[in-house]
Coordinates of C-alpha atoms in Angstrom, one line a residue:
Chain A
M1 CA 47.5 34.1 157.7
T2 CA 50.0 31.3 157.2
L3 CA 52.2 30.7 160.2
G4 CA 55.6 32.2 159.6
S5 CA 54.4 34.8 157.0
K6 CA 55.1 37.6 159.6
I7 CA 58.2 38.4 161.5
W8 CA 59.1 40.8 164.2
V9 CA 62.1 43.0 163.5
N10 CA 63.5 45.6 165.9
G11 CA 60.2 46.3 167.4
A12 CA 57.7 46.0 164.6
V13 CA 55.7 43.1 163.1
V14 CA 56.1 43.0 159.4
V15 CA 55.3 40.7 156.5
K16 CA 58.4 38.4 156.1
E17 CA 59.2 39.4 152.5
E18 CA 59.3 43.1 153.6
A19 CA 61.9 42.4 156.3
K20 CA 65.3 43.3 154.8
I21 CA 68.4 41.8 156.4
S22 CA 71.3 43.8 155.2
A23 CA 73.9 41.9 153.2
T24 CA 76.5 43.5 155.5
D25 CA 74.8 42.4 158.7
R26 CA 77.5 40.7 160.7
G27 CA 75.1 38.0 161.7
F28 CA 75.0 37.1 158.0
T29 CA 78.6 37.7 157.1
L30 CA 80.4 36.3 160.2
G31 CA 77.9 34.3 162.2
D32 CA 78.3 37.2 164.7
G33 CA 75.2 36.8 166.8
L34 CA 73.0 34.6 169.0
F35 CA 69.7 32.9 168.9
E36 CA 67.1 31.3 171.1
T37 CA 64.5 28.7 170.1
M38 CA 61.3 28.6 172.2
L39 CA 58.2 26.6 172.4
W40 CA 54.8 28.3 171.9
T41 CA 52.5 25.8 173.7
G42 CA 49.4 27.2 172.1
K43 CA 48.9 29.4 175.1
Q44 CA 52.2 30.7 176.3
I45 CA 55.9 30.8 175.6
R46 CA 57.5 28.0 177.7
F47 CA 60.5 29.0 179.9
L48 CA 60.5 32.5 178.4
D49 CA 62.4 34.0 181.3
D50 CA 65.1 31.4 181.1
H51 CA 65.5 32.1 177.4
L52 CA 65.8 35.8 177.9
A53 CA 68.2 35.4 180.8
R54 CA 70.5 33.1 178.7
L55 CA 70.3 35.5 175.7
T56 CA 71.1 38.5 177.9
K57 CA 74.0 36.7 179.6
S58 CA 75.5 35.5 176.3
A59 CA 75.1 38.9 174.7
M60 CA 77.1 40.5 177.5
A61 CA 79.8 37.9 177.1
L62 CA 80.1 38.7 173.4
G63 CA 79.8 42.4 173.9
L64 CA 76.5 42.6 172.2
T65 CA 73.8 45.0 173.3
M66 CA 70.2 43.9 173.8
P67 CA 68.2 46.6 172.0
F68 CA 64.9 45.8 173.7
E69 CA 63.7 45.0 177.3
G70 CA 62.1 41.7 178.1
E71 CA 58.5 43.0 178.1
A72 CA 58.9 44.4 174.6
I73 CA 60.4 41.2 173.3
K74 CA 57.6 39.1 174.9
A75 CA 55.0 41.3 173.3
G76 CA 56.6 40.9 169.9
L77 CA 56.8 37.1 170.3
E78 CA 53.2 36.9 171.4
A79 CA 52.0 39.0 168.5
L80 CA 53.7 36.5 166.1
A81 CA 52.1 33.6 168.0
Q82 CA 48.6 34.8 167.4
D83 CA 48.7 33.2 164.0
A84 CA 49.4 29.8 165.6
Q85 CA 45.7 29.7 166.8
G86 CA 46.2 27.5 169.8
Q87 CA 48.7 25.1 168.1
T88 CA 52.2 24.5 169.2
A89 CA 54.9 26.4 167.3
A90 CA 58.6 27.2 167.4
L91 CA 59.5 30.8 168.1
R92 CA 63.1 31.9 167.3
L93 CA 64.8 35.1 168.5
T94 CA 67.9 36.2 166.7
L95 CA 70.3 38.9 167.9
T96 CA 73.1 40.1 165.7
R97 CA 75.8 42.7 166.0
G98 CA 74.2 44.5 163.1
T99 CA 75.8 46.0 160.1
G100 CA 79.4 47.2 160.2
P101 CA 82.4 47.9 158.0
R102 CA 84.2 45.1 156.3
G103 CA 86.5 42.9 158.4
L104 CA 86.4 41.2 161.7
A105 CA 87.1 44.2 164.0
I106 CA 84.0 45.4 165.9
A107 CA 83.2 49.0 165.3
D108 CA 82.0 51.2 168.2
T109 CA 79.0 52.2 166.1
T110 CA 77.2 49.0 165.3
T111 CA 73.5 48.9 166.0
P112 CA 72.3 45.4 167.0
L113 CA 69.5 43.7 165.1
L114 CA 66.9 41.7 167.1
L115 CA 64.3 39.7 165.2
A116 CA 61.8 37.0 165.8
T117 CA 60.4 34.3 163.6
I118 CA 57.8 31.6 164.1
A119 CA 57.3 28.2 162.4
P120 CA 55.0 25.3 162.8
F121 CA 56.3 22.7 165.3
E122 CA 55.2 19.3 166.5
A123 CA 57.4 17.2 168.8
P124 CA 58.7 14.2 166.9
A125 CA 56.8 11.0 167.6
S126 CA 59.7 8.7 166.8
L127 CA 62.5 7.7 169.1
A128 CA 65.9 9.3 168.6
T129 CA 68.5 7.0 167.1
L130 CA 72.0 8.4 167.9
K131 CA 75.2 8.0 166.0
T132 CA 78.5 9.2 167.2
V133 CA 80.1 11.5 164.6
A134 CA 83.6 12.6 163.9
I135 CA 82.8 16.4 164.0
K136 CA 83.6 17.7 167.5
R137 CA 82.4 20.7 169.5
N138 CA 85.1 23.3 170.2
A139 CA 85.1 23.0 174.0
G140 CA 85.7 26.3 175.7
A141 CA 85.2 28.5 172.6
P142 CA 82.4 31.0 172.2
S143 CA 80.8 28.9 169.5
A144 CA 80.3 26.1 172.1
R145 CA 79.6 28.1 175.2
Y146 CA 76.8 30.2 173.7
K147 CA 74.0 29.5 171.3
T148 CA 75.6 31.4 168.4
L149 CA 74.8 31.9 164.7
S150 CA 78.0 30.1 163.9
Y151 CA 76.3 26.7 163.9
L152 CA 77.7 25.0 160.8
D153 CA 79.6 22.3 162.7
N154 CA 76.4 21.2 164.2
V155 CA 74.6 21.3 160.9
M156 CA 77.3 19.0 159.4
A157 CA 77.3 16.8 162.5
L158 CA 73.6 16.1 161.9
Q159 CA 74.3 15.4 158.2
E160 CA 77.0 12.9 159.3
A161 CA 74.6 11.2 161.8
R162 CA 72.0 10.9 159.1
A163 CA 74.5 9.4 156.6
L164 CA 75.3 6.8 159.3
G165 CA 71.6 5.9 159.6
G166 CA 70.7 7.9 162.7
N167 CA 68.5 10.9 163.3
E168 CA 70.6 12.7 165.8
A169 CA 74.4 13.0 166.5
I170 CA 76.5 12.3 169.5
M171 CA 79.1 15.0 169.3
L172 CA 82.2 14.7 171.4
G173 CA 83.9 17.8 172.6
T174 CA 87.5 18.5 171.7
T175 CA 88.3 17.3 175.2
G176 CA 87.4 13.8 174.0
F177 CA 84.3 13.5 176.3
V178 CA 80.7 13.6 175.1
A179 CA 79.3 17.1 174.6
C180 CA 75.8 17.1 173.2
A181 CA 73.6 16.2 170.2
S182 CA 73.4 18.6 167.2
S183 CA 70.4 20.4 168.6
A184 CA 69.8 18.9 172.0
N185 CA 71.5 18.0 175.3
I186 CA 72.0 14.4 176.3
V187 CA 71.0 12.8 179.6
I188 CA 72.0 9.2 180.5
A189 CA 71.2 6.9 183.4
Y190 CA 74.5 5.3 184.4
Q191 CA 75.3 3.2 187.5
G192 CA 72.2 4.6 189.2
Q193 CA 72.7 8.2 188.4
N194 CA 71.3 10.6 185.8
L195 CA 74.2 12.4 184.2
T196 CA 74.6 15.1 181.5
P197 CA 77.8 16.1 179.8
A198 CA 79.8 19.0 181.2
L199 CA 79.8 22.5 179.8
D200 CA 83.6 22.3 179.9
D201 CA 83.4 19.4 177.4
G202 CA 81.5 21.6 174.9
A203 CA 77.8 21.0 176.0
L204 CA 75.5 23.8 175.1
P205 CA 74.0 25.3 178.3
G206 CA 70.4 24.2 177.4
I207 CA 67.4 25.5 179.1
V208 CA 65.8 22.1 179.9
R209 CA 69.3 20.8 180.9
G210 CA 69.6 23.7 183.3
R211 CA 66.1 23.0 184.8
L212 CA 67.0 19.3 185.3
L213 CA 70.2 20.2 187.0
A214 CA 68.5 22.8 189.2
A215 CA 65.9 20.3 190.2
G216 CA 68.7 17.9 191.3
V217 CA 67.5 15.0 189.1
V218 CA 70.5 15.2 186.9
K219 CA 74.2 15.7 187.6
E220 CA 76.9 17.2 185.4
A221 CA 79.7 14.8 184.6
N222 CA 82.5 14.0 182.1
V223 CA 80.7 11.4 180.0
D224 CA 82.9 9.1 177.9
A225 CA 82.2 6.7 175.1
Q226 CA 82.3 3.7 177.4
M227 CA 79.5 5.3 179.5
M228 CA 77.4 5.9 176.4
A229 CA 77.9 2.2 175.5
H230 CA 76.8 1.0 178.9
C231 CA 74.1 3.5 180.1
T232 CA 70.7 1.9 180.9
N233 CA 68.7 4.9 179.7
C234 CA 69.2 7.9 177.5
A235 CA 67.2 11.0 176.6
L236 CA 67.6 14.2 174.5
T237 CA 66.5 17.5 175.9
N238 CA 65.8 20.8 174.4
A239 CA 63.3 23.6 174.7
L240 CA 61.1 22.5 171.8
M241 CA 61.0 18.7 172.5
S242 CA 61.3 18.9 176.3
V243 CA 62.5 15.3 176.8
R244 CA 62.8 12.9 173.9
S245 CA 63.4 9.2 174.4
V246 CA 66.4 7.6 172.7
G247 CA 65.7 4.3 171.1
A248 CA 69.3 3.4 170.1
I249 CA 72.9 4.5 170.7
D250 CA 75.3 3.5 167.9
G251 CA 73.1 0.5 167.0
R252 CA 72.5 -0.7 170.6
I253 CA 68.8 -0.8 171.2
L254 CA 67.6 0.6 174.6
A255 CA 64.9 -1.2 176.5
D256 CA 61.6 0.6 177.2
Q257 CA 62.4 3.7 179.2
G258 CA 59.0 5.1 179.9
D259 CA 59.6 5.6 183.7
F260 CA 63.0 7.3 183.0
I261 CA 61.4 9.8 180.6
S262 CA 58.4 10.4 182.8
R263 CA 60.5 11.2 185.9
L264 CA 62.6 13.7 184.0
K265 CA 59.5 15.4 182.5
A266 CA 57.8 15.5 185.9
T267 CA 60.5 17.9 187.2
L268 CA 60.1 20.5 184.5
Chain B
M1 CA 78.6 56.2 143.2
T2 CA 80.0 55.4 146.6
L3 CA 82.0 52.2 146.6
G4 CA 79.8 49.5 148.3
S5 CA 76.5 51.0 147.4
K6 CA 75.8 48.3 144.9
I7 CA 75.9 44.5 145.4
W8 CA 75.6 41.5 143.1
V9 CA 72.9 39.0 144.1
N10 CA 72.2 35.8 142.2
G11 CA 73.1 37.3 138.8
A12 CA 72.1 40.9 139.1
V13 CA 73.7 44.1 140.3
V14 CA 71.3 46.0 142.5
V15 CA 71.5 48.9 144.9
K16 CA 72.5 47.5 148.3
E17 CA 69.4 48.6 150.2
E18 CA 67.2 46.8 147.6
A19 CA 68.9 43.5 148.2
K20 CA 66.8 41.5 150.5
I21 CA 68.4 38.7 152.5
S22 CA 65.6 36.5 153.8
A23 CA 65.4 36.2 157.6
T24 CA 65.2 32.4 157.0
D25 CA 68.3 32.2 154.9
R26 CA 70.4 29.5 156.5
G27 CA 73.5 31.6 156.0
F28 CA 71.9 34.1 158.4
T29 CA 70.2 31.6 160.8
L30 CA 72.9 28.9 161.0
G31 CA 76.2 30.3 159.5
D32 CA 75.5 27.6 156.8
G33 CA 77.6 29.0 154.0
L34 CA 81.0 30.0 152.7
F35 CA 82.8 33.1 151.6
E36 CA 85.8 34.4 149.7
T37 CA 87.6 37.7 150.1
M38 CA 89.5 38.9 147.1
L39 CA 91.7 41.8 146.2
W40 CA 90.7 44.2 143.4
T41 CA 94.0 45.6 142.4
G42 CA 92.5 48.5 140.6
K43 CA 92.8 46.6 137.3
Q44 CA 91.9 43.0 138.1
I45 CA 90.8 40.5 140.7
R46 CA 94.0 38.9 142.1
F47 CA 94.1 35.1 142.3
L48 CA 90.5 34.9 141.1
D49 CA 90.8 31.3 139.7
D50 CA 92.3 30.2 143.1
H51 CA 89.4 31.7 145.0
L52 CA 86.8 30.2 142.7
A53 CA 88.5 26.8 142.9
R54 CA 88.6 26.9 146.7
L55 CA 84.9 28.0 146.9
T56 CA 83.8 25.3 144.5
K57 CA 85.8 22.6 146.4
S58 CA 84.5 23.7 149.8
A59 CA 80.9 23.9 148.5
M60 CA 81.1 20.3 147.3
A61 CA 82.4 19.2 150.7
L62 CA 79.4 20.9 152.4
G63 CA 76.9 19.7 149.8
L64 CA 76.3 23.2 148.6
T65 CA 75.6 23.9 144.9
M66 CA 77.3 26.7 143.1
P67 CA 74.5 28.5 141.3
F68 CA 76.7 30.2 138.7
E69 CA 79.7 29.4 136.5
G70 CA 83.0 31.1 137.0
E71 CA 82.6 33.4 134.0
A72 CA 79.3 34.8 135.3
I73 CA 80.7 35.3 138.8
K74 CA 83.7 37.1 137.3
A75 CA 81.5 39.4 135.3
G76 CA 79.5 40.2 138.4
L77 CA 82.5 41.0 140.5
E78 CA 84.0 43.1 137.7
A79 CA 80.8 45.0 137.4
L80 CA 80.9 45.9 141.1
A81 CA 84.6 46.9 140.8
Q82 CA 83.9 49.6 138.2
D83 CA 83.0 51.9 141.0
A84 CA 86.5 51.5 142.5
Q85 CA 87.9 53.6 139.7
G86 CA 91.4 52.2 139.7
Q87 CA 91.7 52.0 143.5
T88 CA 92.3 48.8 145.4
A89 CA 89.2 47.3 147.0
A90 CA 88.1 44.2 148.8
L91 CA 85.6 42.0 146.9
R92 CA 83.7 39.4 148.9
L93 CA 81.7 36.4 147.5
T94 CA 79.2 34.8 149.9
L95 CA 77.5 31.5 149.1
T96 CA 74.7 30.2 151.4
R97 CA 72.5 27.2 151.4
G98 CA 69.6 29.5 150.9
T99 CA 66.2 29.6 152.7
G100 CA 64.8 26.4 154.2
P101 CA 62.4 25.1 156.8
R102 CA 63.2 25.6 160.5
G103 CA 65.9 23.3 162.1
L104 CA 69.3 22.0 161.1
A105 CA 68.2 19.3 158.7
I106 CA 69.0 20.2 155.1
A107 CA 65.9 20.1 152.8
D108 CA 66.3 18.7 149.3
T109 CA 64.7 21.8 147.9
T110 CA 67.0 24.6 149.1
T111 CA 68.1 27.1 146.4
P112 CA 71.6 28.5 147.2
L113 CA 72.2 32.2 147.4
L114 CA 75.3 33.7 145.9
L115 CA 76.1 37.4 146.4
A116 CA 79.1 39.7 146.1
T117 CA 79.9 42.9 147.9
I118 CA 82.7 45.4 147.5
A119 CA 84.4 47.7 150.1
P120 CA 87.3 50.1 150.1
F121 CA 90.6 48.5 151.1
E122 CA 94.1 49.6 151.7
A123 CA 96.8 47.3 153.0
P124 CA 97.7 48.3 156.6
A125 CA 100.9 50.3 156.7
S126 CA 101.6 49.2 160.3
L127 CA 103.4 46.1 161.4
A128 CA 101.3 43.3 162.9
T129 CA 101.7 42.8 166.6
L130 CA 100.6 39.3 167.5
K131 CA 99.2 38.0 170.8
T132 CA 98.5 34.4 171.5
V133 CA 94.8 34.0 172.6
A134 CA 92.9 31.4 174.5
I135 CA 90.2 30.8 171.8
K136 CA 91.2 27.9 169.7
R137 CA 90.4 26.7 166.1
N138 CA 88.4 23.5 166.0
A139 CA 91.0 21.5 164.1
G140 CA 89.4 19.0 161.7
A141 CA 85.9 20.5 161.9
P142 CA 84.2 22.1 158.8
S143 CA 84.4 25.5 160.5
A144 CA 88.2 25.3 160.4
R145 CA 88.7 23.3 157.2
Y146 CA 86.6 25.7 155.1
K147 CA 86.1 29.5 155.0
T148 CA 82.6 29.4 156.4
L149 CA 80.1 31.9 157.6
S150 CA 80.5 30.4 161.1
Y151 CA 83.3 32.8 161.9
L152 CA 82.4 34.0 165.5
D153 CA 85.3 32.2 167.2
N154 CA 87.7 34.2 165.0
V155 CA 85.9 37.4 165.6
M156 CA 86.2 36.9 169.4
A157 CA 89.9 35.8 169.0
L158 CA 90.7 39.2 167.4
Q159 CA 88.8 41.0 170.2
E160 CA 90.9 39.0 172.7
A161 CA 94.2 39.9 170.9
R162 CA 93.2 43.6 170.9
A163 CA 92.4 43.5 174.6
L164 CA 95.9 42.1 175.1
G165 CA 97.3 45.1 173.2
G166 CA 97.9 43.4 169.8
N167 CA 96.3 43.9 166.4
E168 CA 96.1 40.2 165.4
A169 CA 95.7 36.9 167.2
I170 CA 97.8 33.8 167.2
M171 CA 95.1 31.1 167.5
L172 CA 96.2 27.6 168.4
G173 CA 94.3 24.7 167.1
T174 CA 92.6 22.2 169.4
T175 CA 95.6 20.0 168.7
G176 CA 97.7 22.4 170.8
F177 CA 99.8 23.5 167.8
V178 CA 99.6 27.0 166.2
A179 CA 96.8 27.2 163.5
C180 CA 96.6 30.8 162.1
A181 CA 95.7 34.4 162.9
S182 CA 92.1 35.5 163.0
S183 CA 92.0 36.5 159.4
A184 CA 95.4 35.5 158.0
N185 CA 97.9 32.6 157.8
I186 CA 101.2 32.6 159.6
V187 CA 104.6 32.0 158.2
I188 CA 107.7 31.8 160.4
A189 CA 111.4 31.5 159.6
Y190 CA 112.8 28.9 162.1
Q191 CA 116.1 27.2 162.0
G192 CA 116.7 28.1 158.4
Q193 CA 113.3 27.0 157.1
N194 CA 110.1 28.9 156.3
L195 CA 107.2 27.1 158.0
T196 CA 103.5 27.5 158.1
P197 CA 101.1 25.7 160.4
A198 CA 99.4 22.5 159.2
L199 CA 95.8 22.3 158.0
D200 CA 95.4 19.4 160.5
D201 CA 96.1 21.8 163.3
G202 CA 93.3 24.1 162.2
A203 CA 95.0 26.4 159.7
L204 CA 92.6 27.8 157.1
P205 CA 93.8 26.8 153.6
G206 CA 94.6 30.3 152.5
I207 CA 95.1 31.3 148.9
V208 CA 98.5 33.0 149.5
R209 CA 99.6 30.2 151.8
G210 CA 98.8 27.7 149.1
R211 CA 100.8 29.7 146.5
L212 CA 103.8 29.9 148.8
L213 CA 103.6 26.2 149.5
A214 CA 103.3 25.4 145.7
A215 CA 106.3 27.6 145.0
G216 CA 108.3 25.6 147.5
V217 CA 109.4 28.6 149.6
V218 CA 107.4 27.5 152.6
K219 CA 106.8 24.1 154.2
E220 CA 103.9 22.9 156.2
A221 CA 104.7 21.9 159.8
N222 CA 103.3 21.4 163.3
V223 CA 104.3 24.8 164.8
D224 CA 104.4 25.0 168.6
A225 CA 104.6 27.9 171.0
Q226 CA 108.3 27.4 171.5
M227 CA 108.9 27.8 167.8
M228 CA 106.9 31.0 167.8
A229 CA 109.0 32.2 170.7
H230 CA 112.3 31.6 168.9
C231 CA 111.5 32.2 165.2
T232 CA 113.8 34.7 163.5
N233 CA 111.1 36.1 161.2
C234 CA 107.3 36.1 160.9
A235 CA 104.7 37.2 158.4
L236 CA 101.0 37.1 158.0
T237 CA 99.5 36.2 154.7
N238 CA 96.0 36.6 153.2
A239 CA 94.5 37.5 149.8
L240 CA 94.0 41.1 150.7
M241 CA 97.3 42.0 152.3
S242 CA 99.4 39.5 150.4
V243 CA 102.3 39.4 152.9
R244 CA 102.3 41.6 156.1
S245 CA 105.4 41.9 158.2
V246 CA 105.0 41.0 161.9
G247 CA 106.7 43.5 164.3
A248 CA 106.2 41.6 167.6
I249 CA 105.1 38.2 168.8
D250 CA 103.7 38.2 172.4
G251 CA 105.9 41.3 173.2
R252 CA 109.1 40.0 171.6
I253 CA 110.2 42.6 169.0
L254 CA 111.4 41.1 165.7
A255 CA 114.4 42.7 164.0
D256 CA 114.0 44.3 160.6
Q257 CA 112.8 41.6 158.2
G258 CA 112.7 43.4 154.8
D259 CA 114.5 40.6 153.0
F260 CA 112.2 37.9 154.4
I261 CA 109.1 39.7 153.3
S262 CA 110.5 40.6 149.9
R263 CA 111.5 37.0 149.2
L264 CA 108.0 35.7 150.1
K265 CA 106.3 38.4 148.0
A266 CA 108.6 37.7 145.0
T267 CA 107.2 34.2 144.6
L268 CA 103.6 35.3 144.4

């Protein structure tokens, strides 16, 4: 079975082509939903409890109901992962508000949709080259506070970074401080401290970011352009890559940072 | 046939339940797409050329390809509208980047998805009661400049307005000036002029808004909270409602504004 040919939809594993997403599902029509991207290590789902806790908390904030308990979701994800045959893979959980009448107003009767997909994944071997882009994160808004399906600004931010010759974006928040990359958080070493941009500046509350903060090896801060220009080390973090070394920030080459990356990874 | 039981997908009218949206369509996974909402008057699609022009222009800006010409799209929309039997209805066109590999990066090989749905629509008989909400529009970002599927901030802004006792939101842009309502533009009469918030403040470039500007009866301006608090008249505009009278702004009752509404409508 090709990895990704099956998906899990509201409790059942089905062949992908048979899974029908309604054209009136609000996840499709309005980006009205959430997602989690998780690493299948070949043996287990890394940080699964953290992912489910974030999804549950975000769902409550948006008034979305989780239609399954954690154990049922875990069983579904693991059923999909069987086709990965010991290889690493990316698991994705998507929760939407389900189908509803036309318009933005949320009906009392919507039934949420929860589905899971899997795709091959290998951590990129290359260094990240960051370019600061013009598209900003909407600091304080639901689309920045939660990992929502309304992800287009990040899609276009990555496009902008690629057009500038990079492979990831530095997105500022609408506060003017650095928020995060298009699909990762940012950690810098600056004046002897490891810092990561603040949630209030539009940073996504990433799982690895949360672990590094909880371990006390990274502090939250308002990170500005000047700090990015003078930091001694820089890494990207997300659930799939764990910690990825940054090779250049807006054209400034960073020196070898093996120790910096190793120390961050060691705390996970 | 119940109105809405059929949809038009990439060139063919099918029964809604048979239309399969892929679980890996980027419109669904990342809000990576656009939409238009149009009025079927019972006889014709109002402002169809304006809608198609906006969709085409927005698609170009996002690097999306329109898979059909205007005439084919019009024929599809009119085929759906036959079930409306002379009644008004809401037609919606949705364009997505189509399915693609996991991740944000846009593959060269994506095939866009274009679909149309129809739903019953009657213009609301009640006045709009506006409440200023905390959720802001991301001024300058693609999600604010274009009518994209990444619409969650607006969904939650409407929820916030309803929780405050209103039926529509006044959303500020991240510039601090007024942008628009959750699904309409705003026009105010202030010191003898009809003004509408600027695109640079996060206003969506609405079709009716564009017509009023082109007719010279409304001017674009940076509209602030003080102007909302002291305007003598206020209306919401969008393609479905045309011009809707506002009865109250943050609890301040507006006097009868029949002439104001009539004058705006007369220019469309």
